[in-house]
Coordinates of C-alpha atoms in Angstrom, one line a residue:
M4 CA 0.0 0.0 0.0
N5 CA 1.2 3.5 -0.9
H6 CA 0.3 5.2 2.4
K7 CA 1.0 8.7 1.2
K8 CA -1.2 8.2 -1.9
V9 CA -4.0 6.7 0.2
A10 CA -3.8 9.7 2.6
Q11 CA -4.0 12.1 -0.3
D12 CA -6.9 10.2 -1.9
I13 CA -8.8 10.3 1.4
L14 CA -8.2 14.0 1.9
S15 CA -9.4 14.6 -1.7
A16 CA -12.6 12.7 -1.0
I17 CA -13.4 14.3 2.3
G18 CA -12.1 17.8 1.5
E19 CA -9.0 18.9 3.3
D20 CA -10.7 22.1 4.5
N21 CA -13.6 19.9 5.8
L22 CA -11.4 18.1 8.4
I23 CA -11.5 19.4 12.0
A24 CA -9.7 16.7 13.9
A25 CA -8.3 13.2 13.4
A26 CA -7.3 10.1 15.4
H27 CA -7.0 6.4 14.7
C28 CA -7.5 3.1 16.4
A29 CA -6.3 -0.4 15.5
T30 CA -8.2 -0.6 12.3
R31 CA -9.7 2.7 11.2
L32 CA -9.2 6.5 10.8
R33 CA -11.6 8.4 13.1
L34 CA -12.3 11.9 11.7
V35 CA -14.4 14.8 12.8
L36 CA -15.7 16.7 9.8
K37 CA -17.4 20.1 9.4
D38 CA -20.0 18.6 7.0
S39 CA -20.1 14.9 6.1
S40 CA -22.5 15.5 3.2
L41 CA -19.5 17.0 1.3
V42 CA -17.7 13.7 1.3
D43 CA -17.2 12.0 -2.1
Q44 CA -18.6 8.7 -0.9
K45 CA -18.3 7.0 -4.3
A46 CA -14.5 7.7 -4.4
L47 CA -14.1 6.1 -1.0
D48 CA -16.3 3.1 -1.8
E49 CA -14.4 2.4 -5.0
H50 CA -10.9 2.8 -3.5
D51 CA -9.0 -0.5 -3.5
D52 CA -7.2 0.2 -0.2
I53 CA -10.2 1.3 1.8
K54 CA -12.3 -1.5 3.2
G55 CA -15.4 0.6 4.1
T56 CA -16.7 3.7 5.9
F57 CA -19.0 4.3 8.8
E58 CA -20.4 7.4 10.5
T59 CA -21.4 7.3 14.2
N60 CA -21.4 9.7 17.2
G61 CA -20.1 12.6 15.1
Q62 CA -17.2 10.7 13.8
F63 CA -16.6 9.7 10.2
Q64 CA -14.7 6.4 10.3
I65 CA -12.6 5.0 7.4
I66 CA -11.6 1.4 7.7
I67 CA -8.0 0.8 6.5
G68 CA -6.7 -2.2 8.5
P69 CA -4.1 -2.9 11.1
G70 CA -0.5 -2.1 10.3
D71 CA -1.5 0.4 7.6
V72 CA -4.0 2.7 9.4
N73 CA -1.3 4.3 11.6
K74 CA 0.9 5.0 8.6
V75 CA -1.9 6.5 6.5
Y76 CA -2.8 8.6 9.6
A77 CA 0.8 9.8 9.9
E78 CA 0.8 10.8 6.2
M79 CA -2.4 12.7 6.6
L80 CA -1.0 14.8 9.5
K81 CA 2.0 15.6 7.3
I82 CA -0.2 16.9 4.5
T83 CA -2.7 18.9 6.6
D84 CA -2.4 21.5 9.3
V85 CA -4.7 19.4 11.5
Q86 CA -3.1 18.2 14.8
G87 CA -3.4 14.5 15.7
T88 CA -5.3 13.7 18.9
S89 CA -6.3 10.7 21.0
T90 CA -9.6 8.9 20.4
E91 CA -10.9 10.1 23.8
K92 CA -10.1 13.7 22.9
L93 CA -11.7 13.2 19.5
K94 CA -15.0 12.2 21.2
E95 CA -14.9 15.5 23.0
V96 CA -14.3 17.4 19.8
A97 CA -17.1 15.5 18.1
S98 CA -19.5 16.3 20.9
N99 CA -18.3 19.9 21.3
G100 CA -21.2 22.3 21.5
K101 CA -23.7 19.4 21.6
K102 CA -25.8 18.8 24.6
P103 CA -25.9 15.2 25.7
N104 CA -29.1 13.5 24.4
P105 CA -31.0 12.3 27.5
V106 CA -33.0 9.8 25.5
M107 CA -29.9 8.3 23.9
S108 CA -28.2 8.3 27.3
L109 CA -31.1 6.4 28.8
I110 CA -31.1 3.9 26.0
K111 CA -27.4 3.3 26.5
V112 CA -28.0 2.6 30.1
L113 CA -30.9 0.2 29.4
S114 CA -28.8 -1.5 26.7
D115 CA -25.9 -2.0 29.1
I116 CA -28.2 -3.6 31.7
F117 CA -30.3 -5.8 29.5
V118 CA -28.0 -7.0 26.7
P119 CA -25.9 -9.2 29.1
L120 CA -29.2 -10.8 30.2
I121 CA -30.4 -11.7 26.7
P122 CA -28.7 -15.2 26.7
A123 CA -30.6 -16.2 29.9
L124 CA -33.8 -14.8 28.6
V125 CA -33.5 -16.4 25.2
A126 CA -32.6 -19.7 26.7
G127 CA -35.7 -19.5 28.9
G128 CA -37.8 -18.2 26.0
L129 CA -36.8 -21.1 23.7
L130 CA -37.5 -23.6 26.4
M131 CA -40.9 -22.0 27.0
A132 CA -41.5 -22.3 23.2
I133 CA -40.7 -26.0 23.4
N134 CA -43.1 -26.3 26.4
N135 CA -45.8 -24.6 24.4
V136 CA -45.3 -27.1 21.5
L137 CA -45.6 -30.0 24.0
T138 CA -48.6 -28.7 25.9
S139 CA -50.7 -26.6 23.5
Q140 CA -53.9 -28.1 22.1
G141 CA -54.9 -27.7 18.5
L142 CA -51.3 -27.6 17.2
F143 CA -51.0 -31.2 16.0
G144 CA -54.5 -32.3 16.8
A145 CA -57.4 -31.8 19.2
Q146 CA -55.1 -33.0 22.1
S147 CA -51.7 -31.7 23.1
V148 CA -48.5 -33.8 22.5
V149 CA -48.4 -34.4 26.3
E150 CA -52.0 -35.7 26.3
M151 CA -51.3 -37.9 23.3
F152 CA -48.1 -39.3 24.9
P153 CA -48.5 -39.2 28.7
A154 CA -45.0 -40.8 29.1
I155 CA -43.4 -37.4 28.3
K156 CA -45.4 -35.5 30.9
D157 CA -42.6 -35.3 33.4
F158 CA -40.1 -34.3 30.7
A159 CA -42.4 -31.4 29.8
S160 CA -42.7 -30.5 33.4
I161 CA -38.9 -30.1 33.7
I162 CA -38.8 -28.1 30.5
N163 CA -41.5 -25.8 32.0
L164 CA -39.5 -25.4 35.2
L165 CA -36.3 -24.5 33.4
A166 CA -38.2 -22.1 31.1
S167 CA -40.0 -20.3 33.9
A168 CA -37.0 -19.7 36.2
P169 CA -35.4 -16.8 34.3
F170 CA -38.7 -14.9 34.2
A171 CA -39.9 -15.8 37.8
F172 CA -36.5 -14.6 39.2
L173 CA -36.0 -11.9 36.6
P174 CA -35.5 -9.2 39.3
I175 CA -32.4 -11.1 40.5
L176 CA -30.8 -11.0 37.0
V177 CA -31.8 -7.3 36.6
G178 CA -30.7 -6.4 40.1
F179 CA -27.2 -7.8 39.5
S180 CA -26.8 -6.3 36.1
A181 CA -28.3 -2.9 36.9
T182 CA -26.5 -2.4 40.2
K183 CA -23.2 -3.2 38.5
R184 CA -24.0 -0.7 35.7
F185 CA -24.8 2.0 38.1
G186 CA -21.4 1.6 39.8
G187 CA -22.4 -0.6 42.7
N188 CA -21.6 -4.2 43.7
G189 CA -23.6 -6.5 41.5
Y190 CA -23.9 -9.2 44.2
L191 CA -25.5 -6.7 46.6
G192 CA -27.9 -5.9 43.8
A193 CA -28.7 -9.6 43.4
A194 CA -29.2 -9.9 47.2
M195 CA -31.6 -7.0 47.3
A196 CA -33.5 -8.4 44.4
M197 CA -33.7 -11.8 46.2
A198 CA -35.4 -10.1 49.1
M199 CA -38.0 -8.7 46.6
V200 CA -39.0 -12.2 45.4
M201 CA -38.8 -14.1 48.7
P202 CA -41.4 -16.8 49.1
D203 CA -42.6 -15.2 52.4
L204 CA -44.1 -12.4 50.3
V205 CA -47.3 -12.4 48.4
N206 CA -46.3 -13.5 44.8
G207 CA -46.0 -10.5 42.5
Y208 CA -48.5 -11.9 40.1
G209 CA -51.1 -12.2 42.8
V210 CA -50.7 -8.8 44.5
A211 CA -53.6 -7.2 42.8
N212 CA -56.0 -10.0 43.7
A213 CA -54.7 -10.0 47.3
V214 CA -55.4 -6.3 47.7
A215 CA -58.8 -6.6 46.0
E216 CA -59.8 -9.5 48.3
G217 CA -58.4 -7.9 51.4
T218 CA -56.0 -10.8 52.1
M219 CA -52.8 -8.8 51.8
P220 CA -50.6 -9.2 55.0
Y221 CA -48.9 -6.1 56.3
W222 CA -45.8 -5.4 58.5
N223 CA -46.3 -2.9 61.3
I224 CA -43.1 -0.8 61.2
F225 CA -43.2 2.0 63.8
G226 CA -46.9 2.4 63.2
L227 CA -46.6 2.3 59.4
Q228 CA -48.5 -0.5 57.6
V229 CA -46.2 -1.9 54.9
A230 CA -47.6 -4.5 52.4
Q231 CA -45.7 -7.8 52.2
A232 CA -45.9 -7.7 48.4
G233 CA -43.4 -9.5 46.2
Y234 CA -42.0 -8.3 42.8
Q235 CA -41.8 -11.5 40.8
G236 CA -41.5 -10.7 37.0
S237 CA -40.9 -7.0 37.7
V238 CA -38.5 -4.8 35.8
L239 CA -39.0 -1.1 36.6
P240 CA -39.2 -1.5 40.4
V241 CA -35.9 -3.4 40.5
L242 CA -34.2 -0.9 38.2
A243 CA -35.1 2.0 40.6
V244 CA -34.0 -0.1 43.6
S245 CA -30.7 -0.9 41.9
Y246 CA -30.0 2.7 41.2
I247 CA -30.7 3.7 44.8
L248 CA -28.6 0.8 46.2
A249 CA -25.6 1.6 44.0
N250 CA -25.6 5.3 45.0
L251 CA -26.1 4.5 48.7
E252 CA -23.2 2.1 48.5
K253 CA -21.0 4.8 47.0
F254 CA -22.3 7.3 49.6
F255 CA -21.3 5.0 52.5
H256 CA -18.0 4.1 50.9
K257 CA -17.0 7.7 50.9
R258 CA -18.0 8.4 54.5
I259 CA -17.2 5.3 56.5
P260 CA -13.6 4.8 57.6
Q261 CA -11.7 2.2 55.6
V262 CA -11.3 -0.1 58.6
F263 CA -15.1 -0.4 59.0
D264 CA -16.0 0.1 55.3
F265 CA -15.9 -3.6 54.3
T266 CA -18.1 -4.7 57.2
F267 CA -20.7 -1.9 57.5
T268 CA -21.2 -0.4 54.0
P269 CA -23.0 -3.5 52.6
M270 CA -25.2 -3.8 55.6
L271 CA -26.2 -0.1 55.7
A272 CA -26.8 0.0 52.0
I273 CA -29.1 -3.1 52.1
I274 CA -31.1 -2.1 55.1
T275 CA -31.7 1.4 53.9
T276 CA -32.6 0.3 50.4
G277 CA -34.8 -2.4 51.7
L278 CA -36.9 -0.1 53.8
L279 CA -37.2 2.4 50.9
T280 CA -38.1 -0.5 48.6
F281 CA -41.1 -1.9 50.5
T282 CA -42.4 1.5 51.9
I283 CA -42.1 3.9 49.0
V284 CA -40.1 3.0 45.9
G285 CA -41.5 -0.5 45.2
P286 CA -45.2 0.4 45.5
F287 CA -44.7 3.6 43.4
M288 CA -42.7 1.9 40.7
R289 CA -45.3 -0.9 40.6
L290 CA -47.9 1.7 39.7
V291 CA -45.6 3.1 37.0
S292 CA -44.9 -0.3 35.6
D293 CA -48.6 -1.2 35.5
G294 CA -49.3 2.1 33.8
L295 CA -46.6 1.5 31.2
T296 CA -47.9 -2.0 30.5
D297 CA -51.5 -0.9 30.3
S298 CA -50.5 1.9 28.0
L299 CA -48.6 -0.4 25.6
V300 CA -51.6 -2.9 25.6
W301 CA -53.9 0.1 24.9
L302 CA -51.7 1.3 22.1
Y303 CA -51.6 -2.1 20.5
N304 CA -55.3 -2.6 20.8
T305 CA -56.1 0.9 19.6
T306 CA -53.8 1.3 16.6
G307 CA -53.9 -2.4 15.6
A308 CA -52.7 -3.2 12.1
V309 CA -52.1 0.4 11.1
G310 CA -49.9 1.1 14.1
L311 CA -47.9 -2.1 13.7
G312 CA -47.5 -1.3 10.0
V313 CA -45.9 2.0 10.8
F314 CA -43.7 0.4 13.5
G315 CA -42.7 -2.4 11.1
T316 CA -41.8 0.1 8.4
F317 CA -39.4 2.0 10.6
Y318 CA -38.1 -0.8 12.8
S319 CA -34.8 -1.2 10.7
A320 CA -34.3 2.6 10.8
I321 CA -34.7 2.4 14.6
V322 CA -32.0 -0.2 14.6
I323 CA -29.6 2.2 12.9
T324 CA -30.1 4.8 15.7
G325 CA -29.6 2.2 18.4
L326 CA -33.0 2.9 19.9
H327 CA -33.9 -0.8 19.6
Q328 CA -31.5 -1.5 22.5
S329 CA -34.3 -0.2 24.8
F330 CA -36.8 -2.8 23.6
P331 CA -35.6 -5.7 25.7
A332 CA -36.7 -3.7 28.8
I333 CA -40.2 -3.2 27.4
E334 CA -40.4 -6.7 26.0
T335 CA -39.5 -8.4 29.2
T336 CA -42.3 -6.4 30.9
L337 CA -44.8 -7.6 28.3
L338 CA -43.7 -11.2 28.6
A339 CA -43.5 -11.1 32.4
E340 CA -47.2 -10.1 32.5
V341 CA -48.3 -12.3 29.6
A342 CA -51.6 -13.2 31.4
K343 CA -52.5 -9.5 31.1
T344 CA -50.8 -8.6 27.8
G345 CA -51.2 -11.8 25.8
G346 CA -47.5 -11.5 24.8
S347 CA -45.2 -9.2 23.0
F348 CA -46.0 -7.5 19.7
I349 CA -42.4 -6.2 19.4
F350 CA -40.8 -9.6 18.6
P351 CA -43.0 -10.4 15.6
I352 CA -42.3 -7.0 14.1
A353 CA -38.6 -7.3 14.7
A354 CA -38.7 -10.7 12.9
M355 CA -40.5 -9.2 9.9
A356 CA -38.0 -6.4 9.6
N357 CA -35.0 -8.8 9.9
I358 CA -36.4 -11.2 7.3
A359 CA -37.1 -8.3 4.9
Q360 CA -33.5 -7.0 5.3
G361 CA -32.1 -10.5 4.8
A362 CA -34.3 -11.0 1.7
A363 CA -33.1 -7.7 0.3
T364 CA -29.5 -8.6 0.9
L365 CA -30.0 -11.9 -0.8
A366 CA -31.4 -10.1 -3.9
V367 CA -28.2 -8.0 -3.9
F368 CA -26.2 -11.3 -3.9
V369 CA -28.2 -12.6 -6.9
N370 CA -27.9 -9.4 -8.8
S371 CA -24.4 -8.4 -8.1
T372 CA -21.4 -9.4 -10.2
N373 CA -18.9 -7.9 -7.8
E374 CA -17.3 -10.9 -6.0
K375 CA -16.4 -9.0 -2.9
E376 CA -20.0 -7.7 -2.6
K377 CA -21.5 -11.1 -3.3
S378 CA -19.3 -12.7 -0.7
L379 CA -20.4 -10.2 2.0
A380 CA -24.1 -10.3 0.8
S381 CA -24.3 -14.1 0.9
S382 CA -23.2 -14.4 4.6
A383 CA -25.0 -11.2 5.7
S384 CA -28.3 -12.4 4.2
I385 CA -28.2 -15.7 6.1
S386 CA -27.3 -13.9 9.3
A387 CA -30.2 -11.4 8.9
L388 CA -32.7 -14.2 8.1
L389 CA -31.6 -15.8 11.4
G390 CA -32.1 -12.5 13.3
I391 CA -28.7 -10.7 13.2
T392 CA -29.1 -7.8 10.8
E393 CA -26.0 -5.5 11.4
P394 CA -23.9 -7.1 8.7
A395 CA -26.7 -6.9 6.2
I396 CA -27.8 -3.3 7.1
F397 CA -24.4 -1.7 7.5
G398 CA -22.3 -3.9 5.2
V399 CA -24.7 -4.0 2.2
N400 CA -28.1 -2.4 2.3
L401 CA -27.3 1.0 3.6
K402 CA -24.4 1.4 1.2
L403 CA -26.7 0.8 -1.8
K404 CA -29.7 2.6 -0.1
Y405 CA -32.4 1.1 -2.3
P406 CA -32.2 -2.4 -0.7
F407 CA -32.7 -0.9 2.7
I408 CA -35.8 1.1 1.6
C409 CA -37.3 -1.9 -0.2
A410 CA -36.9 -4.0 2.9
M411 CA -38.6 -1.2 5.0
I412 CA -41.6 -1.3 2.6
A413 CA -41.8 -5.1 2.8
S414 CA -41.5 -5.1 6.5
G415 CA -44.3 -2.5 6.9
I416 CA -46.7 -4.5 4.7
A417 CA -45.9 -7.8 6.5
S418 CA -46.4 -6.0 9.9
V419 CA -49.9 -4.9 8.8
F420 CA -50.7 -8.6 8.5
I421 CA -49.1 -9.3 11.9
G422 CA -51.7 -6.8 13.3
I423 CA -54.6 -8.2 11.3
F424 CA -53.8 -11.8 12.5
R425 CA -53.0 -10.5 16.0
V426 CA -49.7 -12.4 16.2
L427 CA -48.0 -12.2 19.6
A428 CA -44.8 -13.8 21.0
V429 CA -45.0 -15.6 24.3
S430 CA -41.2 -15.9 24.8
M431 CA -38.0 -14.4 23.6
G432 CA -36.0 -16.0 20.8
P433 CA -34.3 -15.4 17.5
A434 CA -36.2 -12.7 15.6
G435 CA -36.0 -14.3 12.2
V436 CA -37.3 -17.2 10.1
I437 CA -37.1 -19.6 13.0
G438 CA -38.9 -17.1 15.3
F439 CA -42.1 -19.2 15.0
I440 CA -40.9 -21.2 18.0
S441 CA -41.5 -18.1 20.2
I442 CA -45.0 -17.5 18.9
S443 CA -48.2 -18.6 20.7
A444 CA -49.1 -22.0 19.2
P445 CA -52.4 -21.0 17.5
K446 CA -50.7 -18.2 15.6
V447 CA -47.6 -20.0 14.3
T448 CA -49.2 -20.5 10.8
S449 CA -50.1 -16.8 10.7
F450 CA -46.6 -15.9 11.6
M451 CA -45.1 -18.1 8.9
L452 CA -47.4 -16.5 6.3
C453 CA -46.4 -13.0 7.4
A454 CA -42.7 -14.1 7.3
L455 CA -43.2 -15.4 3.7
I456 CA -44.8 -12.0 2.7
S457 CA -41.9 -10.1 4.2
F458 CA -39.3 -12.3 2.4
V459 CA -41.0 -12.4 -1.0
L460 CA -41.7 -8.6 -1.1
G461 CA -38.2 -7.8 0.3
F462 CA -36.5 -9.9 -2.3
A463 CA -38.8 -9.0 -5.3
L464 CA -38.7 -5.3 -4.7
T465 CA -34.9 -5.2 -4.3
F466 CA -34.3 -7.6 -7.2
L467 CA -36.6 -5.8 -9.7
Y468 CA -35.5 -2.3 -8.8
G469 CA -31.8 -3.1 -8.5
K470 CA -31.3 -5.4 -11.5
K471 CA -30.7 -2.6 -14.1
Q472 CA -28.8 -0.4 -11.6
M473 CA -26.5 -3.2 -10.5
S474 CA -25.7 -4.2 -14.1
Q475 CA -24.7 -0.6 -14.9
T476 CA -22.4 -0.1 -11.9
T477 CA -20.7 -3.5 -11.7
T478 CA -19.6 -4.2 -15.3
T479 CA -16.1 -2.7 -14.9
I480 CA -15.6 -4.4 -11.6
E481 CA -16.7 -7.7 -13.1
E482 CA -14.1 -7.5 -15.9
K483 CA -11.4 -6.8 -13.4
T484 CA -12.6 -9.6 -11.1
N485 CA -12.7 -12.1 -13.8
E486 CA -9.1 -11.5 -14.7
D487 CA -8.1 -12.4 -11.2
T488 CA -10.5 -15.3 -10.5
P489 CA -8.6 -18.5 -10.1
D490 CA -9.5 -21.6 -12.1
A491 CA -12.6 -23.1 -10.5
S492 CA -11.1 -26.6 -11.0
V493 CA -8.4 -26.0 -8.5
T494 CA -9.1 -28.2 -5.5
Q495 CA -9.6 -26.5 -2.1
Q496 CA -7.1 -27.4 0.5
A497 CA -6.9 -26.8 4.2
G498 CA -4.6 -23.9 4.9
E499 CA -3.7 -22.9 8.4
T500 CA -5.3 -23.5 11.8
I501 CA -5.6 -20.5 14.1
A502 CA -6.0 -21.1 17.8
A503 CA -8.0 -19.2 20.4
P504 CA -5.9 -16.4 22.0
V505 CA -8.1 -16.4 25.2
T506 CA -10.2 -18.8 27.1
G507 CA -14.0 -18.2 26.8
Q508 CA -17.2 -18.7 24.8
T509 CA -17.0 -18.2 21.0
V510 CA -19.7 -16.1 19.3
A511 CA -20.5 -15.4 15.6
L512 CA -18.7 -12.4 14.3
G513 CA -22.0 -11.1 13.0
T514 CA -23.4 -10.7 16.5
V515 CA -20.6 -8.5 18.0
N516 CA -21.6 -4.9 18.9
D517 CA -19.5 -3.1 16.2
P518 CA -20.8 -2.8 12.7
V519 CA -17.3 -2.6 11.2
F520 CA -16.4 -6.1 12.6
S521 CA -19.9 -7.7 12.4
S522 CA -20.2 -6.7 8.7
E523 CA -16.9 -8.4 8.0
M524 CA -15.4 -5.2 6.5
M525 CA -12.1 -6.1 8.1
G526 CA -12.4 -9.8 7.2
K527 CA -13.9 -13.0 8.5
G528 CA -13.2 -14.2 12.0
I529 CA -14.8 -14.8 15.3
G530 CA -15.6 -13.2 18.7
I531 CA -14.8 -14.7 22.1
L532 CA -16.5 -13.7 25.3
P533 CA -13.4 -13.9 27.5
Q534 CA -13.3 -15.9 30.8
S535 CA -9.6 -15.2 31.4
N536 CA -7.4 -12.1 31.5
E537 CA -4.4 -13.4 29.4
V538 CA -3.9 -13.1 25.7
Y539 CA -1.7 -15.7 23.9
A540 CA -0.3 -15.9 20.4
P541 CA -2.8 -17.9 18.2
A542 CA 0.0 -19.1 15.8
D543 CA 3.7 -18.8 15.1
G544 CA 4.6 -15.6 13.4
T545 CA 5.7 -12.0 13.6
L546 CA 4.1 -9.2 15.6
T547 CA 3.6 -6.7 12.8
V548 CA 1.7 -4.2 15.1
V549 CA 1.6 -3.8 18.9
Y550 CA -0.5 -0.8 19.6
G551 CA 0.6 1.7 22.2
T552 CA -2.9 1.4 23.8
K553 CA -2.1 -2.3 24.3
H554 CA -5.7 -3.3 23.2
A555 CA -4.8 -4.9 19.9
Y556 CA -2.1 -6.9 18.1
G557 CA -1.4 -7.5 14.5
I558 CA 0.3 -10.8 13.6
T559 CA 1.5 -12.3 10.3
T560 CA 1.8 -16.0 10.8
T561 CA 4.7 -18.0 9.3
Q562 CA 2.2 -19.3 6.7
G563 CA 1.1 -15.8 5.6
T564 CA -2.2 -15.4 7.5
E565 CA -2.6 -11.8 8.6
L566 CA -4.4 -11.7 12.0
L567 CA -5.9 -8.9 14.1
I568 CA -6.5 -9.6 17.8
H569 CA -8.7 -6.8 19.1
I570 CA -9.5 -6.9 22.9
G571 CA -12.9 -5.3 23.5
I572 CA -15.1 -2.8 21.6
D573 CA -13.9 0.8 21.5
T574 CA -11.4 0.0 24.2
V575 CA -8.9 2.2 22.4
N576 CA -10.6 5.0 24.4
L577 CA -9.1 3.6 27.6
A578 CA -5.6 4.7 26.3
G579 CA -3.9 1.6 27.7
Q580 CA -5.6 1.6 31.1
H581 CA -6.3 -1.9 32.3
F582 CA -4.0 -3.4 29.7
T583 CA -0.4 -4.7 29.9
T584 CA 2.0 -6.0 27.3
N585 CA 5.7 -6.9 27.1
K586 CA 5.8 -7.2 23.4
Q587 CA 7.0 -4.9 20.6
S588 CA 6.3 -4.7 16.9
G589 CA 8.7 -6.9 14.9
E590 CA 9.1 -9.6 17.6
Q591 CA 8.8 -13.2 16.7
V592 CA 6.3 -15.2 18.7
K593 CA 5.4 -18.8 19.1
K594 CA 1.9 -20.2 19.4
G595 CA 0.8 -20.1 23.0
E596 CA 3.3 -17.4 24.0
L597 CA 1.8 -14.8 26.4
L598 CA 1.3 -11.5 24.5
G599 CA -0.3 -9.5 27.3
T600 CA -3.0 -9.2 29.9
F601 CA -6.2 -7.2 30.5
D602 CA -8.5 -6.6 33.4
R603 CA -12.0 -7.8 32.3
E604 CA -13.9 -6.5 35.3
A605 CA -12.3 -3.1 35.2
I606 CA -13.0 -2.7 31.5
Q607 CA -16.6 -3.7 32.0
A608 CA -16.9 -1.4 34.9
A609 CA -15.7 1.4 32.7
G610 CA -18.7 0.6 30.4
Y611 CA -16.9 -1.3 27.6
D612 CA -17.7 -4.6 25.9
T613 CA -14.8 -7.0 26.5
T614 CA -15.4 -9.3 23.5
V615 CA -12.1 -10.4 22.0
L616 CA -12.1 -10.3 18.2
V617 CA -9.9 -12.6 16.1
I618 CA -10.0 -11.4 12.4
V619 CA -8.3 -12.7 9.3
T620 CA -7.6 -9.4 7.7
N621 CA -6.4 -11.0 4.4
T622 CA -9.5 -13.1 4.0
N623 CA -9.6 -12.4 0.3
D624 CA -6.3 -14.4 -0.1
F625 CA -8.2 -17.6 0.8
S626 CA -11.0 -19.4 -0.9
D627 CA -12.7 -19.6 2.5
V628 CA -12.2 -18.8 6.2
R629 CA -14.2 -21.0 8.6
A630 CA -14.8 -20.2 12.2
H631 CA -16.0 -22.6 14.9
E632 CA -18.8 -20.9 16.6
E633 CA -20.8 -21.6 19.8
L634 CA -17.9 -23.3 21.6
N635 CA -16.4 -23.1 25.0
V636 CA -12.7 -22.9 24.2
T637 CA -9.4 -22.6 26.1
N638 CA -6.5 -20.7 24.7
G639 CA -4.6 -22.8 22.2
Q640 CA -7.8 -24.6 21.0
E641 CA -8.6 -24.4 17.2
I642 CA -11.2 -21.7 16.4
I643 CA -10.4 -20.7 12.7
Q644 CA -9.4 -22.7 9.7
T645 CA -8.3 -21.1 6.5
I646 CA -8.9 -22.8 3.2
S647 CA -6.5 -22.3 0.3

């Protein structure tokens, strides 16, 4: 790569006078521009050395790749009068003069609290769906499966027990996650939430009946009558309690001498929060929660198919803004009170939107003659159809614009039918083509019909509108690609095995919370939710890049595979805090050799995702790169296989 020329090309595309400030991380340039509408986007998209662009939080990001981005950045600074800065300072520049958006701040908090809970809720939701299949009448006949085959009754009972647990004890999960997010001890939050669902209390689902029938027991606390009401299935009350607990804990930490702090702070925080919970906060937030639930049910019943059509049309646009991160909080409330609400209308709409985006991306794959675009579209379409849309939306549909719009139209029409058929979800699950397992049994057929409508319209609209346009814009690229395409008769051979650099749980790259990585702009690879604090070399090779912020490593293996190990999402902003390394660029490393360490808990406490990303940045040099997903791995265990 000619770094100076790339820098000049970028400045020509964005406008040198348009640049306010610049920084870079392990993979991309991060720029603050006066006006992003002045950017020559086509020039950037067609540049051979630029992997993609992305705009977020006031920053225009240009993906270059590890080992090159810092050199391009250095050349840019030589050409312009702009002074380089850190990524953290760049955030300040990007937000200069802008007031914090309270809505987005709230959504970020809710996202931080509920996203870690999703695996538990999805597991419970899918088990609940299995239980529904086994126990629902009219699904396979007049009788349920359990009634037809009594021998599996106890098996169904265990399934129901496992399915109900995450929702019955939802406050404990929320209490731990929320208290930790608010800066307190998560275990204290869990303990406080346990008190809110103790069996000695009237079950939260029966509080209204107990009050109406006059059977509610009360404590007499200094003459004050306090209802012994539980909070099973509650969300809002435990959020408020967690916020109070975390702040009381911090209050006592500051004021109690260190010698007594460890002993008395937890006790004082719990007893104070407990009294406030059962006397004031809990009852008030229960009213707020009931009001919110009743409002959502009223909105659904009142607007019906029309309202859901509008919601479905703009759901994917909501995903772009990140507002959808608040939906789990609303959806868990709807599902926790399923007897009152009938289920969640959000899940079926999300499924329609995801299916439409996947279908539109598949149409791009069929139409396109650009091999790079086809490769991305093929994997992104499958991912979207299964419920993960970021690669499809950010990697394909938004770039071309019309597939995204066509998918919005298809989703809106399908969502109208969701409203007409009154399809509701009774559990959480994958919002895609297999989402039927989360739908109430009598409405599964209706859901599948709506899914078919969304898919057919999304594909047809994109295919028909884009066929002519795609043929005009890809002819030149096709000619160039055909010259470089290897003989199809060449037999594929296993290339190199890449090991896990950390111990943890592997996850599909398309699910990680960074569009640049999830859309595979940087290359194929895998994510690992780390369970250790050590990072090891995944193969023999040379450290081409060791970043000063210690959060990423670039390695070229002895067999020519170029790897990026990126620890966490946006952790470049920590400027090396909570990371250590003893390695330098240019050093030779052996597979299994310790590269560095990181403090997972401290990074999480600072508000950052700790997912470790392993990316094959020269993916295009191979016929395929295969990642082994959904595994519990230890460092040194195979996770990626390149195919020559």
